[in-house]
Amino acid sequence: MVGLYFDRTNLKELPESIGKMSCLRFLVLNSSQIQTIPRTFKNLHNLEHLVFYNSPETSDIVNIDLPDIFQHLKNLKLFRVHGLFNVYIPPSFVKLENLEELVLEYCFFSPKRSNYTRNLRNSDLDLDDLETITSFICELPDDLDRISSLKKMVLTYSNIRHLPESIINLRSLKEMNFTHSKQIKNIENIFDITSLEILNLSYCKLEIIPKTIGNLTNLKALDLSWNKLKEIPFEIRNCRQLRKISLYRNSYSEQFESWIKYLVELPKLNYLTVGMGYFKLLPKELLDKKDLKIKEI
């Protein structure tokens, strides 16, 4: 057996015997009540995809206890956690030397193992109000850059407040999605990751984009929608690989026309979204740009 899928099981913990399934490559726990992973899990040396998926909107709130055994999962390429609470990231996590995709969605992190939310029901916690659990603010590991193989990072609807400084050393990183991660204070660090090709910063309450956006010379898609931006630095014209930009639902000032014209200098741009009322302010050179589709939202 190379794949195992648990769907809506009432099991509270995985059996110790799972460690005997050394050929297992794919493991998905979907909408299950499993909260404890046995240490025999470390024997799954061939595991490539590991997914914990829960829908807190429709099921009980679940937190999971991840044992400190990640150093044994040498072949893990995708690690996804969706809708779990008190997610504790053990120190060995950064030893996932072949991890390519890290997806953390609707997750609330804890700096230590805790049973705080173990018995909560979905009616006890407003998922739209991150402030209800600010006492459990946690950060990603400081030495996250040890996962040098990482290509994709998704960190959405999280209570993470700071990104580790080492994140700029992730030179294989191609895609980052931080949508609805409104509490991150040092998001400017990602503009030094020159390998990025896809960047989603929608719904992050951003008021300023740093001039270092011009460092992202490999960027192909950029989503800055639903923020509080007044302008975009003219250095964006250095992102000459940019093909798609979403700029709608912001608070652009009267200077909109003075910086939007720099998009004309992006030779590969073929898709642009702007907010209602801004289409008429676009320069003629941009409107006449060949193969460019412009959408007003």
mmCIF file of C-alpha atoms in Angstrom:
data_model
loop_
_atom_site.group_PDB
_atom_site.id
_atom_site.type_symbol
_atom_site.label_atom_id
_atom_site.label_comp_id
_atom_site.label_asym_id
_atom_site.label_seq_id
_atom_site.Cartn_x
_atom_site.Cartn_y
_atom_site.Cartn_z
ATOM 1 C CA MET A 1 0.000 0.000 0.000
ATOM 2 C CA VAL A 2 1.393 3.397 -1.014
ATOM 3 C CA GLY A 3 -1.531 5.632 0.010
ATOM 4 C CA LEU A 4 -3.849 5.893 3.021
ATOM 5 C CA TYR A 5 -6.888 8.175 3.334
ATOM 6 C CA PHE A 6 -8.820 8.685 6.581
ATOM 7 C CA ASP A 7 -12.155 10.456 6.039
ATOM 8 C CA ARG A 8 -14.356 11.586 8.951
ATOM 9 C CA THR A 9 -13.061 8.901 11.257
ATOM 10 C CA ASN A 10 -13.846 8.957 14.978
ATOM 11 C CA LEU A 11 -10.373 7.739 15.876
ATOM 12 C CA LYS A 12 -8.622 10.028 18.363
ATOM 13 C CA GLU A 13 -5.143 8.774 17.556
ATOM 14 C CA LEU A 14 -3.345 6.850 14.860
ATOM 15 C CA PRO A 15 -2.468 3.283 15.885
ATOM 16 C CA GLU A 16 1.132 2.415 16.730
ATOM 17 C CA SER A 17 1.022 -0.163 13.943
ATOM 18 C CA ILE A 18 1.064 2.552 11.299
ATOM 19 C CA GLY A 19 4.831 2.553 11.747
ATOM 20 C CA LYS A 20 4.924 -0.832 10.034
ATOM 21 C CA MET A 21 3.679 0.687 6.771
ATOM 22 C CA SER A 22 7.146 1.719 5.661
ATOM 23 C CA CYS A 23 6.144 1.778 1.969
ATOM 24 C CA LEU A 24 3.510 4.468 2.581
ATOM 25 C CA ARG A 25 4.015 7.516 0.337
ATOM 26 C CA PHE A 26 0.741 9.427 0.762
ATOM 27 C CA LEU A 27 -1.243 9.973 3.970
ATOM 28 C CA VAL A 28 -4.349 12.168 4.220
ATOM 29 C CA LEU A 29 -6.391 12.744 7.384
ATOM 30 C CA ASN A 30 -9.577 14.489 6.243
ATOM 31 C CA SER A 31 -12.134 15.888 8.717
ATOM 32 C CA SER A 32 -11.021 13.400 11.323
ATOM 33 C CA GLN A 33 -10.797 13.615 15.106
ATOM 34 C CA ILE A 34 -7.229 12.325 15.200
ATOM 35 C CA GLN A 35 -5.187 14.460 17.590
ATOM 36 C CA THR A 36 -2.230 12.262 18.466
ATOM 37 C CA ILE A 37 0.471 10.892 16.179
ATOM 38 C CA PRO A 38 2.500 7.958 17.589
ATOM 39 C CA ARG A 39 6.294 8.067 17.611
ATOM 40 C CA THR A 40 6.319 4.998 15.358
ATOM 41 C CA PHE A 41 5.360 7.499 12.667
ATOM 42 C CA LYS A 42 9.107 8.086 12.283
ATOM 43 C CA ASN A 43 9.368 4.743 10.477
ATOM 44 C CA LEU A 44 7.500 6.119 7.448
ATOM 45 C CA HIS A 45 10.754 6.938 5.665
ATOM 46 C CA ASN A 46 9.141 6.891 2.211
ATOM 47 C CA LEU A 47 6.300 9.286 3.038
ATOM 48 C CA GLU A 48 6.109 12.078 0.432
ATOM 49 C CA HIS A 49 2.729 13.751 1.037
ATOM 50 C CA LEU A 50 1.288 14.376 4.509
ATOM 51 C CA VAL A 51 -2.044 16.199 4.822
ATOM 52 C CA PHE A 52 -4.097 17.090 7.910
ATOM 53 C CA TYR A 53 -7.368 18.644 6.756
ATOM 54 C CA ASN A 54 -10.196 19.835 8.965
ATOM 55 C CA SER A 55 -13.106 22.188 8.270
ATOM 56 C CA PRO A 56 -13.606 24.186 11.497
ATOM 57 C CA GLU A 57 -16.629 25.908 9.956
ATOM 58 C CA THR A 58 -18.569 22.632 9.865
ATOM 59 C CA SER A 59 -16.875 20.301 12.336
ATOM 60 C CA ASP A 60 -15.422 20.265 15.831
ATOM 61 C CA ILE A 61 -12.292 22.281 16.506
ATOM 62 C CA VAL A 62 -9.327 19.942 16.591
ATOM 63 C CA ASN A 63 -5.718 20.446 17.566
ATOM 64 C CA ILE A 64 -3.013 17.962 16.807
ATOM 65 C CA ASP A 65 0.075 16.885 18.667
ATOM 66 C CA LEU A 66 2.955 16.549 16.208
ATOM 67 C CA PRO A 67 5.803 14.494 17.675
ATOM 68 C CA ASP A 68 9.376 15.670 17.257
ATOM 69 C CA ILE A 69 10.259 13.067 14.618
ATOM 70 C CA PHE A 70 10.432 15.057 11.373
ATOM 71 C CA GLN A 71 14.140 14.371 10.969
ATOM 72 C CA HIS A 72 13.173 10.808 10.021
ATOM 73 C CA LEU A 73 10.802 11.849 7.221
ATOM 74 C CA LYS A 74 13.597 12.483 4.753
ATOM 75 C CA ASN A 75 11.430 12.050 1.648
ATOM 76 C CA LEU A 76 8.538 14.307 2.650
ATOM 77 C CA LYS A 77 7.845 16.776 -0.166
ATOM 78 C CA LEU A 78 4.445 18.194 0.771
ATOM 79 C CA PHE A 79 3.200 19.049 4.261
ATOM 80 C CA ARG A 80 -0.274 20.555 4.491
ATOM 81 C CA VAL A 81 -2.289 21.500 7.558
ATOM 82 C CA HIS A 82 -5.731 23.064 7.175
ATOM 83 C CA GLY A 83 -8.104 24.184 9.909
ATOM 84 C CA LEU A 84 -6.295 22.895 12.999
ATOM 85 C CA PHE A 85 -5.644 24.696 16.276
ATOM 86 C CA ASN A 86 -2.704 24.819 18.651
ATOM 87 C CA VAL A 87 -0.432 23.563 15.901
ATOM 88 C CA TYR A 88 2.930 23.062 17.533
ATOM 89 C CA ILE A 89 5.928 23.035 15.182
ATOM 90 C CA PRO A 90 8.624 20.844 16.767
ATOM 91 C CA PRO A 91 12.353 21.678 16.375
ATOM 92 C CA SER A 92 12.985 18.768 14.015
ATOM 93 C CA PHE A 93 10.645 20.320 11.439
ATOM 94 C CA VAL A 94 13.519 22.229 9.818
ATOM 95 C CA LYS A 95 15.243 18.908 9.111
ATOM 96 C CA LEU A 96 12.793 18.143 6.309
ATOM 97 C CA GLU A 97 15.593 18.482 3.803
ATOM 98 C CA ASN A 98 13.484 17.534 0.756
ATOM 99 C CA LEU A 99 10.314 19.473 1.595
ATOM 100 C CA GLU A 100 9.069 21.442 -1.418
ATOM 101 C CA GLU A 101 5.589 22.596 -0.375
ATOM 102 C CA LEU A 102 4.584 23.935 3.036
ATOM 103 C CA VAL A 103 0.871 24.741 3.220
ATOM 104 C CA LEU A 104 -0.576 26.088 6.487
ATOM 105 C CA GLU A 105 -4.170 27.297 6.080
ATOM 106 C CA TYR A 106 -6.617 28.379 8.776
ATOM 107 C CA CYS A 107 -4.056 27.326 11.362
ATOM 108 C CA PHE A 108 -3.533 28.790 14.791
ATOM 109 C CA PHE A 109 -0.118 28.118 16.188
ATOM 110 C CA SER A 110 0.995 27.477 19.726
ATOM 111 C CA PRO A 111 4.552 27.953 21.065
ATOM 112 C CA LYS A 112 4.200 24.712 23.005
ATOM 113 C CA ARG A 113 2.011 21.655 23.176
ATOM 114 C CA SER A 114 -1.313 22.513 24.743
ATOM 115 C CA ASN A 115 -4.812 21.153 25.206
ATOM 116 C CA TYR A 116 -6.333 24.624 25.264
ATOM 117 C CA THR A 117 -8.762 24.087 22.384
ATOM 118 C CA ARG A 118 -9.052 20.332 22.538
ATOM 119 C CA ASN A 119 -12.629 20.381 23.824
ATOM 120 C CA LEU A 120 -13.944 23.482 22.080
ATOM 121 C CA ARG A 121 -16.801 23.301 19.610
ATOM 122 C CA ASN A 122 -17.017 25.460 16.525
ATOM 123 C CA SER A 123 -19.663 27.621 18.220
ATOM 124 C CA ASP A 124 -17.170 28.676 20.904
ATOM 125 C CA LEU A 125 -14.738 30.473 18.612
ATOM 126 C CA ASP A 126 -15.203 33.120 15.946
ATOM 127 C CA LEU A 127 -12.837 32.126 13.155
ATOM 128 C CA ASP A 128 -12.902 35.667 11.747
ATOM 129 C CA ASP A 129 -11.561 37.118 14.992
ATOM 130 C CA LEU A 130 -7.915 36.165 15.350
ATOM 131 C CA GLU A 131 -7.650 38.301 18.471
ATOM 132 C CA THR A 132 -9.551 35.664 20.439
ATOM 133 C CA ILE A 133 -6.416 33.541 20.635
ATOM 134 C CA THR A 134 -3.594 36.089 20.638
ATOM 135 C CA SER A 135 -2.256 34.495 23.805
ATOM 136 C CA PHE A 136 -1.105 31.662 21.558
ATOM 137 C CA ILE A 137 0.858 33.735 19.081
ATOM 138 C CA CYS A 138 3.774 31.790 17.715
ATOM 139 C CA GLU A 139 6.377 32.237 15.031
ATOM 140 C CA LEU A 140 7.869 30.011 12.420
ATOM 141 C CA PRO A 141 11.261 28.493 13.275
ATOM 142 C CA ASP A 142 14.141 30.987 13.167
ATOM 143 C CA ASP A 143 16.203 28.573 11.104
ATOM 144 C CA LEU A 144 13.499 27.950 8.521
ATOM 145 C CA ASP A 145 16.108 28.480 5.807
ATOM 146 C CA ARG A 146 17.484 25.030 6.602
ATOM 147 C CA ILE A 147 14.657 23.714 4.435
ATOM 148 C CA SER A 148 16.569 24.874 1.375
ATOM 149 C CA SER A 149 14.472 22.770 -1.016
ATOM 150 C CA LEU A 150 11.271 24.710 -0.240
ATOM 151 C CA LYS A 151 9.556 25.948 -3.412
ATOM 152 C CA LYS A 152 6.075 26.886 -2.210
ATOM 153 C CA MET A 153 4.888 28.419 1.058
ATOM 154 C CA VAL A 154 1.243 29.051 1.859
ATOM 155 C CA LEU A 155 0.455 30.805 5.130
ATOM 156 C CA THR A 156 -3.169 31.931 5.073
ATOM 157 C CA TYR A 157 -5.587 32.926 7.842
ATOM 158 C CA SER A 158 -2.877 32.450 10.440
ATOM 159 C CA ASN A 159 -1.973 34.099 13.738
ATOM 160 C CA ILE A 160 1.703 34.382 12.795
ATOM 161 C CA ARG A 161 3.006 37.864 13.597
ATOM 162 C CA HIS A 162 6.607 37.723 12.449
ATOM 163 C CA LEU A 163 8.447 35.978 9.676
ATOM 164 C CA PRO A 164 11.926 34.705 10.524
ATOM 165 C CA GLU A 165 14.770 36.824 9.140
ATOM 166 C CA SER A 166 16.224 33.676 7.616
ATOM 167 C CA ILE A 167 13.328 33.513 5.169
ATOM 168 C CA ILE A 168 15.306 35.638 2.720
ATOM 169 C CA ASN A 169 17.758 32.752 2.338
ATOM 170 C CA LEU A 170 15.161 30.415 0.828
ATOM 171 C CA ARG A 171 16.608 30.695 -2.660
ATOM 172 C CA SER A 172 14.515 27.896 -4.170
ATOM 173 C CA LEU A 173 11.231 29.535 -3.156
ATOM 174 C CA LYS A 174 9.003 30.237 -6.166
ATOM 175 C CA GLU A 175 5.577 30.866 -4.668
ATOM 176 C CA MET A 176 4.294 32.540 -1.499
ATOM 177 C CA ASN A 177 0.676 33.041 -0.496
ATOM 178 C CA PHE A 178 -0.045 35.068 2.660
ATOM 179 C CA THR A 179 -3.656 36.021 1.961
ATOM 180 C CA HIS A 180 -5.624 36.977 5.092
ATOM 181 C CA SER A 181 -2.504 36.877 7.286
ATOM 182 C CA LYS A 182 -3.247 40.309 8.674
ATOM 183 C CA GLN A 183 -1.000 40.221 11.723
ATOM 184 C CA ILE A 184 2.382 39.789 10.055
ATOM 185 C CA LYS A 185 4.434 42.881 10.915
ATOM 186 C CA ASN A 186 7.615 42.347 8.895
ATOM 187 C CA ILE A 187 6.202 41.216 5.601
ATOM 188 C CA GLU A 188 8.730 43.446 3.823
ATOM 189 C CA ASN A 189 11.336 40.706 4.271
ATOM 190 C CA ILE A 190 9.849 38.698 1.440
ATOM 191 C CA PHE A 191 10.820 41.361 -1.088
ATOM 192 C CA ASP A 192 14.408 40.177 -0.756
ATOM 193 C CA ILE A 193 13.557 36.671 -1.978
ATOM 194 C CA THR A 194 14.619 37.225 -5.570
ATOM 195 C CA SER A 195 13.617 33.738 -6.731
ATOM 196 C CA LEU A 196 9.885 34.450 -6.218
ATOM 197 C CA GLU A 197 7.616 34.026 -9.229
ATOM 198 C CA ILE A 198 4.158 34.135 -7.596
ATOM 199 C CA LEU A 199 3.268 36.373 -4.645
ATOM 200 C CA ASN A 200 -0.163 36.785 -3.049
ATOM 201 C CA LEU A 201 -0.470 39.470 -0.365
ATOM 202 C CA SER A 202 -4.202 40.082 -0.625
ATOM 203 C CA TYR A 203 -6.194 40.916 2.517
ATOM 204 C CA CYS A 204 -3.076 41.662 4.568
ATOM 205 C CA LYS A 205 -3.989 45.232 5.615
ATOM 206 C CA LEU A 206 -0.870 46.540 3.896
ATOM 207 C CA GLU A 207 -0.458 50.312 3.784
ATOM 208 C CA ILE A 208 2.962 50.444 2.129
ATOM 209 C CA ILE A 209 4.857 48.361 -0.393
ATOM 210 C CA PRO A 210 8.633 48.865 0.005
ATOM 211 C CA LYS A 211 10.839 50.022 -2.843
ATOM 212 C CA THR A 212 12.584 46.670 -2.622
ATOM 213 C CA ILE A 213 9.729 45.238 -4.664
ATOM 214 C CA GLY A 214 12.057 46.029 -7.534
ATOM 215 C CA ASN A 215 14.279 43.178 -6.356
ATOM 216 C CA LEU A 216 11.715 40.619 -7.508
ATOM 217 C CA THR A 217 13.017 40.419 -11.050
ATOM 218 C CA ASN A 218 11.629 36.898 -11.551
ATOM 219 C CA LEU A 219 8.106 37.731 -10.390
ATOM 220 C CA LYS A 220 5.341 36.655 -12.787
ATOM 221 C CA ALA A 221 2.139 37.120 -10.749
ATOM 222 C CA LEU A 222 1.409 39.654 -7.986
ATOM 223 C CA ASP A 223 -1.814 40.050 -5.993
ATOM 224 C CA LEU A 224 -2.066 43.173 -3.823
ATOM 225 C CA SER A 225 -5.857 43.400 -3.763
ATOM 226 C CA TRP A 226 -7.940 44.205 -0.684
ATOM 227 C CA ASN A 227 -5.314 46.202 1.183
ATOM 228 C CA LYS A 228 -4.937 49.844 2.219
ATOM 229 C CA LEU A 229 -2.320 50.886 -0.294
ATOM 230 C CA LYS A 230 -2.160 54.457 -1.544
ATOM 231 C CA GLU A 231 0.487 53.855 -4.179
ATOM 232 C CA ILE A 232 2.910 51.323 -5.632
ATOM 233 C CA PRO A 233 6.635 52.239 -5.786
ATOM 234 C CA PHE A 234 7.903 53.041 -9.276
ATOM 235 C CA GLU A 235 10.539 50.334 -8.723
ATOM 236 C CA ILE A 236 7.878 47.861 -9.795
ATOM 237 C CA ARG A 237 9.017 48.588 -13.333
ATOM 238 C CA ASN A 238 12.078 46.458 -12.564
ATOM 239 C CA CYS A 239 9.835 43.370 -12.312
ATOM 240 C CA ARG A 240 10.081 42.792 -16.035
ATOM 241 C CA GLN A 241 8.832 39.202 -15.926
ATOM 242 C CA LEU A 242 5.517 40.303 -14.419
ATOM 243 C CA ARG A 243 2.521 38.987 -16.337
ATOM 244 C CA LYS A 244 -0.394 39.380 -13.943
ATOM 245 C CA ILE A 245 -1.142 42.096 -11.366
ATOM 246 C CA SER A 246 -4.210 42.516 -9.151
ATOM 247 C CA LEU A 247 -4.506 45.990 -7.625
ATOM 248 C CA TYR A 248 -8.216 46.422 -6.876
ATOM 249 C CA ARG A 249 -9.836 47.326 -3.549
ATOM 250 C CA ASN A 250 -7.179 49.659 -2.188
ATOM 251 C CA SER A 251 -7.113 53.291 -1.058
ATOM 252 C CA TYR A 252 -5.152 54.894 -3.852
ATOM 253 C CA SER A 253 -4.513 58.618 -3.576
ATOM 254 C CA GLU A 254 -4.826 61.287 -6.247
ATOM 255 C CA GLN A 255 -1.307 60.314 -7.329
ATOM 256 C CA PHE A 256 -2.638 57.116 -8.941
ATOM 257 C CA GLU A 257 -1.885 58.351 -12.453
ATOM 258 C CA SER A 258 1.688 59.264 -11.534
ATOM 259 C CA TRP A 259 2.750 55.700 -10.723
ATOM 260 C CA ILE A 260 0.373 53.478 -12.679
ATOM 261 C CA LYS A 261 2.121 54.622 -15.859
ATOM 262 C CA TYR A 262 5.195 52.612 -14.882
ATOM 263 C CA LEU A 263 3.296 49.425 -15.671
ATOM 264 C CA VAL A 264 3.714 50.345 -19.329
ATOM 265 C CA GLU A 265 7.379 49.388 -18.942
ATOM 266 C CA LEU A 266 6.522 45.778 -18.096
ATOM 267 C CA PRO A 267 6.971 44.010 -21.446
ATOM 268 C CA LYS A 268 5.201 40.749 -20.519
ATOM 269 C CA LEU A 269 2.203 42.161 -18.633
ATOM 270 C CA ASN A 270 -0.974 40.564 -20.020
ATOM 271 C CA TYR A 271 -3.501 40.796 -17.171
ATOM 272 C CA LEU A 272 -4.338 43.729 -14.886
ATOM 273 C CA THR A 273 -7.213 44.199 -12.446
ATOM 274 C CA VAL A 274 -8.065 47.619 -10.995
ATOM 275 C CA GLY A 275 -10.866 48.922 -8.805
ATOM 276 C CA MET A 276 -14.099 50.475 -10.004
ATOM 277 C CA GLY A 277 -13.546 54.020 -11.246
ATOM 278 C CA TYR A 278 -9.836 53.601 -11.917
ATOM 279 C CA PHE A 279 -10.078 52.313 -15.478
ATOM 280 C CA LYS A 280 -10.621 55.839 -16.786
ATOM 281 C CA LEU A 281 -7.395 56.956 -15.095
ATOM 282 C CA LEU A 282 -5.205 54.442 -16.898
ATOM 283 C CA PRO A 283 -2.765 56.005 -19.386
ATOM 284 C CA LYS A 284 -3.421 55.546 -23.088
ATOM 285 C CA GLU A 285 -0.091 53.726 -23.479
ATOM 286 C CA LEU A 286 -1.328 51.069 -21.069
ATOM 287 C CA LEU A 287 -4.752 50.776 -22.691
ATOM 288 C CA ASP A 288 -3.102 50.352 -26.088
ATOM 289 C CA LYS A 289 -0.690 47.720 -24.839
ATOM 290 C CA LYS A 290 -0.868 44.659 -27.065
ATOM 291 C CA ASP A 291 -2.260 41.457 -25.517
ATOM 292 C CA LEU A 292 -3.063 43.195 -22.205
ATOM 293 C CA LYS A 293 -6.424 42.307 -20.661
ATOM 294 C CA ILE A 294 -7.676 44.863 -18.147
ATOM 295 C CA LYS A 295 -10.501 44.076 -15.744
ATOM 296 C CA GLU A 296 -12.313 46.568 -13.520
ATOM 297 C CA ILE A 297 -13.640 45.086 -10.265
#
